């Protein structure tokens, strides 16, 4: 592993992923259950240990390689707080604003800042800015106005233009789904089962129908009443609820896209910006189906966006000089 | 207590409230933590015991008094399932559809049916139909089209006309608030404090502003980001979130009212149906503030609606013949 050019860490709340780059590509990667929630209780020592577990051996074999990290490791609860960069922003601005941590074993860890959009409803991201940087280097959504969707516990929808983040919106869809299933009456009648994408589509269809005018606080109750009336099996209820929630999210996104398109380009409301998705294959498939139901063209799936983004920010900061991985 | 005319039970999921009527009024009432969730595990014996604790002494002192009950006691998880009555329906139909349970001690318990609105998103209620019957006898919302709001764990908004339930909508606002506070990241930064109605109003204002177009799945994240940016103290975050959720509920209700008003009366969208509220004073005050912010005239607060509704249904069933309590 003496050929290491860069070590990149995607250090989030629950997971720590490490990438070793060589020859301009990801040569090796690891995943540890060492997110900041599980290591922060030991203070700096916890971060040092997790860091060493993740990539200490790689760095000692190639001690000239820079180490860069993105994610919640730069939050107030992380190793060192990395101040947010304001929108609009791009890869260059991220690369100029790295926060350095001198580790005990010698390496300097450089933390990529998060991004903030100030205003009456502030928006923040940490980690997703790096995934967006990677997605923007993928074929697909570059150029004029496009949207990058990052589904997950908190979905982010990021409006990009000319390789820059213009604005973004967070939807707590994934976390709300888990809270509804685990801690409300809706979960009590659900029975675990294999994914039921027909039930998912049924939920999406409700969210894009006139019935959705009652809002998501109301439509979700149908998960229970359709069960009570024998119209939705217990095994299908979780996926139906998933479709309802993601459908309401896409409906709101649609309103935002239409508004922005009308404001920026003067085109009619039917204008559809290109969309790219970054996330797990299973979640991306759900969002692809929902976007299709709402009449969007098929989204691009940007694979490997995190690693590509870590590389791009490191390159813009002058830490590496080779081509893109 | 030999003057008892009627014994009424409001037997819900977590609580059992008992009313003794005499001289056409509530002469006495009790509240027991004997909701169906806590007694159903013992089967019929559990219900018998809770029933006897609640009103056995009243009945033995006046064994000719009828006993009537509303609420989840008539659900599939209750003592005996009382089939739903379909909308549109009124007090007379409820009184004709009582389900009888012969108790071991001799009394016949008569359970008021719930109400169902069938359709692609079915709606059900159990207990609220009795509160609506009571509210309809109160000064205020009777006559032409009106809406009765029953805020709670699951808020119900019931469209009534000429003393009948025409349609209704459930909003899981209360249960979602509890799940968000107890089981998502939003709760982690909240600090308990005295009610902060200014923070509540601030949440309502967001929900009725153009920012609400991103939908409630998105706007609620501002509870966290306003805290992160120092714009919302930890002590104010719970009430801000409460205002956001109730605001989104009232916004959706507004859309439903406007739509119904336009369809039924041909009047313009500014038409405002009269509104009555049934619920705890604290919750009714929150909904009153939110309705005011959305431009509604002050709602009537229908106090004592449950007892009045139990009496009305009993009277329509011929169980009592005196005047209203």
XYZ file of C-alpha atoms in Angstrom:
650
model
C 0.000 0.000 0.000
C 2.997 2.296 -0.502
C 1.272 3.620 -3.657
C -1.417 5.417 -1.646
C -2.132 8.909 -3.015
C -4.945 9.918 -0.679
C -6.879 8.545 2.259
C -10.507 9.665 2.402
C -12.940 9.244 5.282
C -16.727 9.491 5.132
C -17.309 9.852 8.871
C -20.950 10.085 9.766
C -23.226 9.680 12.741
C -23.277 5.899 12.822
C -20.679 4.728 10.277
C -17.092 5.436 9.301
C -16.099 4.540 5.746
C -12.468 4.733 4.674
C -11.164 4.860 1.094
C -7.573 4.347 -0.026
C -6.883 5.971 -3.395
C -4.041 4.756 -5.645
C -3.508 5.271 -9.348
C -6.297 7.838 -9.277
C -8.835 5.239 -8.164
C -10.308 3.684 -5.038
C -7.906 0.798 -4.412
C -9.412 -0.328 -1.122
C -12.250 0.587 1.231
C -13.421 -0.303 4.722
C -16.514 0.281 6.823
C -16.476 0.504 10.632
C -19.365 0.960 13.099
C -17.440 3.908 14.520
C -19.749 6.824 13.799
C -19.360 9.893 15.958
C -22.274 8.903 18.208
C -20.422 5.798 19.368
C -16.928 7.284 19.749
C -17.568 10.863 20.922
C -18.210 9.766 24.517
C -14.464 9.094 24.895
C -13.516 12.565 23.653
C -10.443 13.036 21.495
C -9.100 9.612 22.493
C -12.162 7.962 20.962
C -11.676 9.791 17.689
C -7.934 8.991 17.660
C -8.639 5.285 18.158
C -11.361 5.099 15.514
C -9.175 7.034 13.087
C -6.287 4.647 13.676
C -8.539 1.602 13.268
C -9.865 2.989 9.997
C -6.649 3.978 8.231
C -3.644 4.096 10.578
C -1.969 1.200 8.767
C -2.526 2.763 5.352
C -0.971 6.036 6.458
C 2.054 4.468 8.153
C 2.803 2.574 4.912
C 2.644 5.843 2.953
C 3.111 8.702 5.432
C 3.212 11.357 2.754
C -0.398 10.687 1.759
C -2.880 13.363 2.789
C -5.982 12.423 4.803
C -9.311 14.129 4.170
C -12.698 13.598 5.798
C -16.289 14.674 5.313
C -19.450 14.319 7.389
C -20.553 14.759 10.977
C -16.938 14.445 12.175
C -16.859 18.211 11.484
C -19.965 18.977 13.542
C -20.026 20.457 17.031
C -20.351 16.868 18.305
C -17.448 15.676 16.122
C -13.677 15.792 16.478
C -13.320 19.448 15.548
C -16.009 21.804 14.321
C -15.587 22.797 10.685
C -17.479 26.027 10.025
C -20.169 25.952 7.357
C -19.605 27.515 3.937
C -22.527 29.577 2.613
C -24.396 28.870 -0.597
C -23.831 29.389 -3.441
C -20.637 27.400 -3.274
C -18.558 24.918 -5.238
C -15.702 22.464 -4.948
C -13.046 25.190 -4.910
C -14.583 26.969 -1.942
C -14.837 23.676 -0.053
C -11.177 22.925 -0.766
C -10.133 26.358 0.531
C -11.954 25.915 3.847
C -10.556 22.670 5.265
C -10.222 22.406 9.043
C -7.015 20.694 10.205
C -6.667 18.251 13.090
C -3.143 17.189 14.120
C -3.488 13.511 15.062
C -1.288 11.955 17.755
C 0.233 9.477 15.272
C 1.445 12.251 13.008
C -1.020 12.630 10.163
C -2.965 15.825 9.641
C -6.682 15.123 9.179
C -8.363 17.723 6.989
C -12.133 18.090 7.485
C -14.323 19.358 4.657
C -16.787 22.039 5.800
C -20.518 21.596 5.675
C -22.740 23.972 3.712
C -25.392 26.336 5.052
C -28.201 28.229 3.366
C -29.253 31.013 5.733
C -32.753 32.448 5.799
C -36.001 32.101 7.725
C -35.736 28.300 7.458
C -31.981 27.667 7.483
C -30.695 24.544 5.744
C -27.506 22.685 6.636
C -25.617 19.698 5.282
C -22.460 17.834 6.314
C -21.150 15.116 4.050
C -23.727 15.621 1.320
C -21.712 18.571 -0.092
C -18.937 16.070 -0.822
C -21.360 13.618 -2.421
C -22.725 16.450 -4.557
C -19.174 17.354 -5.599
C -18.746 13.743 -6.688
C -22.085 13.557 -8.453
C -21.303 16.734 -10.380
C -18.236 15.009 -11.823
C -20.383 12.083 -12.981
C -21.988 12.060 -16.396
C -25.462 13.502 -16.206
C -26.514 16.435 -14.165
C -23.780 18.974 -14.895
C -24.316 22.157 -16.873
C -27.466 24.203 -16.419
C -29.990 23.863 -13.614
C -30.209 20.352 -12.225
C -31.274 18.720 -8.954
C -29.324 16.112 -7.039
C -31.349 13.955 -4.642
C -29.663 12.258 -1.705
C -32.289 9.998 -0.131
C -31.656 8.729 3.377
C -32.606 9.345 7.000
C -32.767 13.003 6.029
C -33.177 13.354 2.274
C -31.460 16.327 0.727
C -32.510 17.818 -2.607
C -29.802 20.086 -3.938
C -30.228 22.561 -6.779
C -26.975 22.845 -8.719
C -25.843 24.988 -11.625
C -22.446 25.201 -13.302
C -20.792 22.892 -10.758
C -22.100 24.917 -7.793
C -24.624 24.299 -5.015
C -27.284 27.007 -5.350
C -29.873 25.949 -2.772
C -31.105 22.831 -1.006
C -33.964 21.395 1.020
C -34.012 18.717 3.698
C -36.876 16.239 4.078
C -36.944 14.127 7.243
C -38.744 11.369 5.361
C -36.550 8.434 6.386
C -36.452 9.334 10.068
C -40.200 10.022 10.135
C -40.886 6.664 8.512
C -38.858 4.935 11.221
C -40.585 6.927 13.994
C -44.058 6.190 12.583
C -43.315 2.502 12.221
C -41.580 2.124 15.555
C -43.471 4.515 17.793
C -47.041 5.121 16.566
C -50.212 3.125 16.111
C -49.362 2.681 12.408
C -46.579 0.275 13.245
C -48.701 -1.944 15.465
C -50.553 -3.633 12.631
C -47.571 -3.927 10.266
C -46.111 -7.372 9.666
C -42.526 -7.644 8.343
C -42.330 -8.999 4.799
C -40.318 -8.869 1.607
C -40.447 -5.477 -0.149
C -43.812 -4.937 -1.849
C -43.234 -2.348 -4.555
C -46.861 -2.515 -5.702
C -47.888 -1.325 -2.226
C -45.198 1.342 -2.435
C -46.578 2.546 -5.782
C -50.075 2.603 -4.323
C -48.874 4.984 -1.614
C -47.181 7.185 -4.217
C -50.403 7.265 -6.238
C -52.351 8.575 -3.247
C -49.753 11.300 -2.703
C -50.087 12.531 -6.281
C -53.901 12.306 -6.352
C -56.368 15.009 -5.287
C -56.734 13.058 -2.018
C -53.305 14.380 -1.043
C -54.789 17.839 -0.475
C -55.515 16.688 3.093
C -51.740 16.622 3.628
C -49.388 13.947 4.860
C -50.485 14.360 8.519
C -53.849 13.010 7.365
C -53.168 10.632 4.473
C -50.837 8.442 6.548
C -53.799 7.450 8.749
C -55.092 5.466 5.752
C -52.306 2.952 6.445
C -54.400 1.956 9.443
C -57.916 2.382 8.042
C -57.165 0.451 4.850
C -55.941 -2.321 7.120
C -59.051 -2.117 9.324
C -61.308 -2.402 6.283
C -59.398 -5.343 4.826
C -58.088 -3.341 1.872
C -54.363 -3.430 2.785
C -52.680 -6.554 4.178
C -50.479 -6.201 7.250
C -47.486 -7.270 5.127
C -48.036 -4.379 2.682
C -48.565 -1.572 5.193
C -44.924 -0.551 5.685
C -44.290 -0.207 1.954
C -47.588 1.617 1.441
C -46.540 4.116 4.132
C -43.097 4.412 2.534
C -44.762 5.244 -0.791
C -47.053 7.802 0.836
C -44.161 9.605 2.525
C -41.813 9.556 -0.461
C -44.742 10.547 -2.667
C -45.503 13.586 -0.496
C -41.785 14.446 -0.573
C -41.666 14.296 -4.373
C -44.896 16.313 -4.614
C -43.289 19.071 -2.532
C -40.076 18.818 -4.533
C -42.146 19.186 -7.691
C -43.619 22.412 -6.359
C -40.115 23.699 -5.581
C -38.717 22.674 -8.983
C -41.633 24.225 -10.843
C -41.304 27.446 -8.889
C -37.548 27.689 -9.450
C -37.832 26.803 -13.108
C -40.459 29.479 -13.636
C -38.417 32.068 -11.713
C -35.070 31.339 -13.332
C -35.745 30.367 -16.891
C -39.138 31.788 -17.681
C -40.119 28.434 -19.115
C -43.525 27.053 -18.401
C -44.255 24.964 -15.357
C -43.897 21.732 -17.284
C -40.168 22.328 -17.561
C -38.338 19.460 -15.953
C -34.806 19.892 -14.648
C -32.561 16.830 -14.920
C -32.221 14.840 -11.687
C -29.425 12.645 -10.328
C -29.716 10.382 -7.286
C -27.005 9.456 -4.784
C -27.766 6.722 -2.271
C -28.326 3.049 -1.658
C -29.612 1.073 -4.637
C -32.758 0.108 -2.757
C -33.674 3.687 -1.814
C -32.734 5.078 -5.220
C -35.094 2.558 -6.825
C -37.961 3.792 -4.637
C -37.270 7.406 -5.542
C -36.896 6.492 -9.220
C -40.366 4.918 -9.138
C -41.877 7.920 -7.352
C -40.244 10.398 -9.752
C -41.553 8.359 -12.689
C -45.081 8.422 -11.246
C -44.857 12.209 -11.023
C -43.853 12.425 -14.689
C -40.137 13.075 -14.323
C -37.684 11.641 -16.843
C -35.521 8.817 -15.449
C -32.918 10.134 -13.010
C -29.213 9.451 -13.354
C -27.850 7.235 -10.567
C -24.481 8.646 -9.469
C -22.538 5.686 -8.076
C -19.383 6.155 -6.016
C -20.163 9.829 -5.479
C -18.672 10.030 -1.978
C -15.239 8.732 -2.960
C -15.222 10.832 -6.116
C -16.174 13.896 -4.090
C -13.439 13.335 -1.502
C -10.938 13.112 -4.356
C -12.256 16.240 -6.076
C -12.109 18.370 -2.913
C -8.599 17.066 -2.107
C -7.500 17.924 -5.634
C -8.994 21.409 -5.483
C -7.102 21.927 -2.196
C -3.855 20.922 -3.896
C -3.464 17.766 -1.797
C -3.349 15.508 -4.870
C -2.697 16.323 -8.470
C -3.562 13.236 -10.505
C -6.702 12.767 -12.591
C -10.087 11.905 -11.213
C -10.510 8.433 -9.715
C -77.649 8.034 44.244
C -81.099 6.435 43.877
C -82.037 9.328 41.552
C -79.703 8.112 38.777
C -81.326 8.359 35.335
C -78.413 7.191 33.197
C -74.853 5.986 33.581
C -72.562 6.990 30.710
C -69.047 5.705 30.044
C -66.430 7.296 27.811
C -64.151 4.263 27.538
C -61.068 4.939 25.475
C -57.635 3.504 24.877
C -56.001 4.780 28.056
C -58.803 6.245 30.199
C -62.271 5.328 31.410
C -64.522 8.243 32.378
C -67.872 7.565 34.044
C -70.788 10.002 34.320
C -73.839 9.652 36.560
C -76.808 11.647 35.272
C -79.586 12.807 37.595
C -82.184 15.513 37.151
C -81.158 15.732 33.500
C -77.597 16.731 34.413
C -74.212 15.229 35.214
C -74.456 14.725 38.982
C -71.123 12.965 39.420
C -68.167 11.828 37.330
C -65.067 9.686 37.772
C -61.901 8.976 35.833
C -60.003 5.686 36.016
C -56.741 4.644 34.312
C -58.617 1.626 32.972
C -58.475 2.171 29.214
C -58.885 -0.875 27.027
C -55.118 -1.235 26.523
C -54.599 -1.898 30.221
C -57.601 -4.161 30.855
C -57.980 -6.137 27.612
C -55.143 -8.520 28.522
C -57.426 -10.151 31.099
C -60.213 -10.705 28.556
C -63.849 -10.312 29.604
C -62.903 -10.515 33.296
C -60.763 -7.387 32.918
C -63.616 -5.458 31.348
C -66.083 -6.701 34.013
C -63.774 -5.545 36.797
C -63.085 -2.120 35.283
C -66.796 -1.656 34.606
C -67.637 -2.508 38.195
C -64.934 -0.174 39.520
C -66.254 2.650 37.371
C -69.975 2.460 38.072
C -71.009 -0.795 39.776
C -72.017 1.039 42.969
C -74.065 3.612 41.030
C -75.971 0.896 39.218
C -76.658 -1.231 42.298
C -78.150 1.862 43.992
C -80.431 2.447 40.979
C -80.614 -0.833 39.057
C -83.217 0.448 36.630
C -80.791 3.013 35.178
C -79.517 2.231 31.692
C -75.761 2.130 31.024
C -74.346 3.444 27.740
C -70.737 3.650 26.542
C -68.771 5.162 23.678
C -65.184 4.830 22.484
C -62.661 2.104 21.840
C -64.564 -0.257 24.145
C -66.532 -1.021 20.951
C -63.464 -1.750 18.828
C -62.152 -5.178 17.871
C -59.763 -4.874 20.836
C -62.586 -3.814 23.186
C -65.243 -5.704 25.133
C -67.492 -6.320 22.168
C -67.115 -5.014 18.635
C -69.792 -2.467 17.715
C -70.076 -2.278 13.924
C -69.462 1.110 12.302
C -72.351 3.212 10.994
C -71.744 4.811 7.585
C -71.760 8.543 6.910
C -73.920 10.524 6.520
C -75.375 9.747 9.920
C -76.943 11.412 12.936
C -77.878 10.841 16.545
C -80.956 8.781 15.663
C -78.956 6.290 13.604
C -76.409 5.942 16.409
C -79.195 5.298 18.921
C -80.689 2.590 16.702
C -77.401 0.700 16.396
C -76.346 0.056 20.001
C -74.466 -3.176 20.731
C -75.512 -4.876 23.972
C -73.241 -6.603 26.472
C -74.860 -8.544 29.336
C -72.599 -7.919 32.329
C -72.154 -10.542 35.059
C -73.578 -8.240 37.735
C -76.824 -7.769 35.823
C -76.679 -4.500 33.948
C -76.818 -4.361 30.181
C -74.025 -2.212 28.763
C -75.015 -0.571 25.467
C -72.116 0.438 23.221
C -72.520 3.290 20.734
C -71.188 2.392 17.265
C -68.290 4.189 15.629
C -68.693 5.927 12.292
C -66.984 5.080 9.010
C -66.585 7.006 5.756
C -65.698 4.473 3.077
C -63.667 5.343 0.006
C -60.093 5.178 -1.267
C -58.862 6.626 2.064
C -61.371 5.289 4.598
C -61.960 7.305 7.758
C -63.088 5.883 11.094
C -63.953 7.279 14.508
C -64.991 5.761 17.841
C -66.031 8.085 20.628
C -65.795 11.266 18.591
C -69.251 10.594 17.053
C -70.662 10.945 20.577
C -68.703 14.145 21.217
C -69.997 15.505 17.915
C -73.552 14.612 18.949
C -72.961 16.599 22.115
C -71.354 19.538 20.355
C -74.268 19.721 17.917
C -76.595 20.285 20.869
C -74.411 23.146 22.114
C -75.039 26.698 20.996
C -72.951 27.479 17.936
C -72.298 25.145 15.117
C -75.753 23.764 14.326
C -77.750 24.579 11.231
C -76.026 24.741 7.856
C -72.526 23.535 7.027
C -70.160 23.689 9.975
C -66.966 21.950 11.069
C -66.302 20.432 14.458
C -62.655 20.016 15.404
C -61.621 17.430 17.997
C -57.912 17.988 18.636
C -55.975 15.211 20.325
C -53.595 12.349 19.635
C -55.497 11.951 16.384
C -57.346 15.152 15.536
C -60.673 14.714 13.812
C -62.287 17.428 11.714
C -65.935 16.642 11.143
C -68.156 18.330 8.589
C -71.720 18.525 9.909
C -74.957 19.766 8.451
C -78.479 19.724 9.934
C -77.377 17.690 12.982
C -75.684 15.028 10.853
C -72.078 13.941 10.257
C -71.416 14.392 6.531
C -67.683 13.656 6.265
C -64.552 13.752 8.393
C -60.769 13.732 8.252
C -58.191 12.435 10.706
C -54.849 14.166 11.305
C -52.236 12.268 13.318
C -50.766 15.570 14.505
C -50.632 14.795 18.225
C -49.112 11.368 17.857
C -46.591 12.612 15.278
C -45.564 15.436 17.600
C -44.904 12.918 20.366
C -42.978 10.607 18.015
C -40.859 13.481 16.653
C -40.079 14.769 20.126
C -39.434 11.371 21.647
C -37.817 9.450 18.838
C -36.088 11.732 16.313
C -33.163 14.128 16.260
C -35.579 17.048 16.760
C -36.212 16.037 20.351
C -32.540 15.824 21.277
C -31.992 19.563 21.458
C -35.329 20.420 23.093
C -35.306 21.505 26.712
C -38.545 21.241 28.751
C -40.016 24.599 29.697
C -43.266 26.409 30.374
C -45.509 26.756 27.303
C -44.152 29.381 24.901
C -47.081 30.520 22.788
C -44.960 33.040 20.898
C -42.827 30.134 19.656
C -46.034 28.269 18.820
C -47.307 31.237 16.789
C -43.959 31.432 14.994
C -44.375 27.823 13.853
C -47.935 28.547 12.690
C -46.666 31.552 10.723
C -44.170 29.386 8.842
C -46.922 26.899 7.982
C -49.099 29.616 6.456
C -46.235 31.337 4.608
C -44.960 30.522 1.103
C -42.129 28.601 2.820
C -44.693 25.907 3.633
C -44.736 24.833 -0.007
C -41.809 22.519 0.870
C -44.277 20.537 2.979
C -44.245 19.466 6.598
C -41.663 16.702 6.002
C -39.240 19.533 5.239
C -40.299 22.517 7.346
C -40.010 20.572 10.614
C -36.231 20.302 10.063
C -36.058 24.041 10.780
C -36.715 23.183 14.438
C -33.154 21.881 14.423
C -31.484 24.363 12.069
C -32.944 27.416 13.809
C -31.496 25.961 17.007
C -28.112 25.315 15.354
C -27.947 28.907 14.139
C -28.919 30.360 17.504
C -32.285 31.611 16.259
C -34.510 29.343 18.392
C -33.722 28.560 22.047
C -33.856 24.947 23.194
C -36.751 25.865 25.509
C -38.840 27.129 22.560
C -38.277 24.269 20.132
C -41.121 21.989 21.269
C -43.723 24.746 20.992
C -42.324 25.905 17.644
C -42.676 22.335 16.337
C -46.200 22.156 17.784
C -47.089 25.348 15.908
C -45.578 24.034 12.682
C -47.557 20.785 12.851
C -50.868 22.342 13.883
C -50.294 25.057 11.288
C -49.826 22.494 8.526
C -52.970 20.732 9.784
C -55.027 23.927 9.639
C -53.601 24.753 6.194
C -54.812 21.371 4.920
C -58.154 21.818 6.669
C -58.455 25.201 4.981
C -58.001 23.568 1.595
C -60.697 21.007 2.445
C -63.118 23.655 3.755
C -62.593 25.882 0.743
C -63.109 22.984 -1.627
C -66.303 21.829 0.129
C -67.669 25.323 0.390
C -67.110 25.911 -3.314
C -68.651 22.542 -4.245
C -71.690 22.774 -1.992
C -72.676 26.391 -1.849
C -71.124 27.959 -4.882
C -69.801 30.731 -2.696
C -66.323 32.031 -3.264
C -63.284 30.535 -1.616
C -63.318 33.145 1.125
C -66.458 31.605 2.552
C -65.786 30.452 6.094
C -67.883 27.758 7.703
C -68.421 28.142 11.452
C -66.115 25.979 13.593
C -66.550 24.458 17.043
C -63.785 22.802 19.069
C -64.075 19.893 21.504
C -61.054 19.038 23.621
C -58.780 20.047 26.476
C -58.609 23.770 27.178
C -54.869 23.828 26.475
C -55.175 22.164 23.053
C -58.272 24.163 22.091
C -56.325 27.354 22.810
C -53.570 26.267 20.431
C -56.064 25.486 17.680
C -57.913 28.742 18.331
C -54.655 30.662 17.812
C -53.837 28.739 14.634
C -57.342 29.223 13.212
C -57.099 32.935 13.981
C -53.753 33.167 12.165
C -55.362 31.567 9.117
C -58.143 34.148 9.159
C -60.954 32.086 10.628
C -63.525 33.698 12.916
C -63.205 32.625 16.573
C -64.370 29.025 17.067
C -67.004 28.034 19.599
C -65.590 25.883 22.415
C -68.095 23.090 23.119
C -67.563 22.149 26.765
C -69.002 18.941 28.226
C -69.637 17.529 24.769
C -68.982 13.902 25.689
C -71.515 13.760 28.539
C -74.059 15.684 26.486
C -73.531 13.304 23.571
C -73.967 10.191 25.736
C -77.236 11.645 27.008
C -78.455 12.550 23.510
C -77.773 9.102 22.083
C -79.402 7.411 25.106
C -82.438 9.627 24.679
C -82.688 8.917 20.945
C -82.553 5.186 21.799
C -85.454 5.618 24.221
C -83.327 4.787 27.281
C -84.119 8.113 28.980
C -86.853 10.587 28.339
C -86.043 13.726 30.342
C -84.626 16.964 28.927
C -81.028 17.454 27.922
C -78.475 17.559 30.746
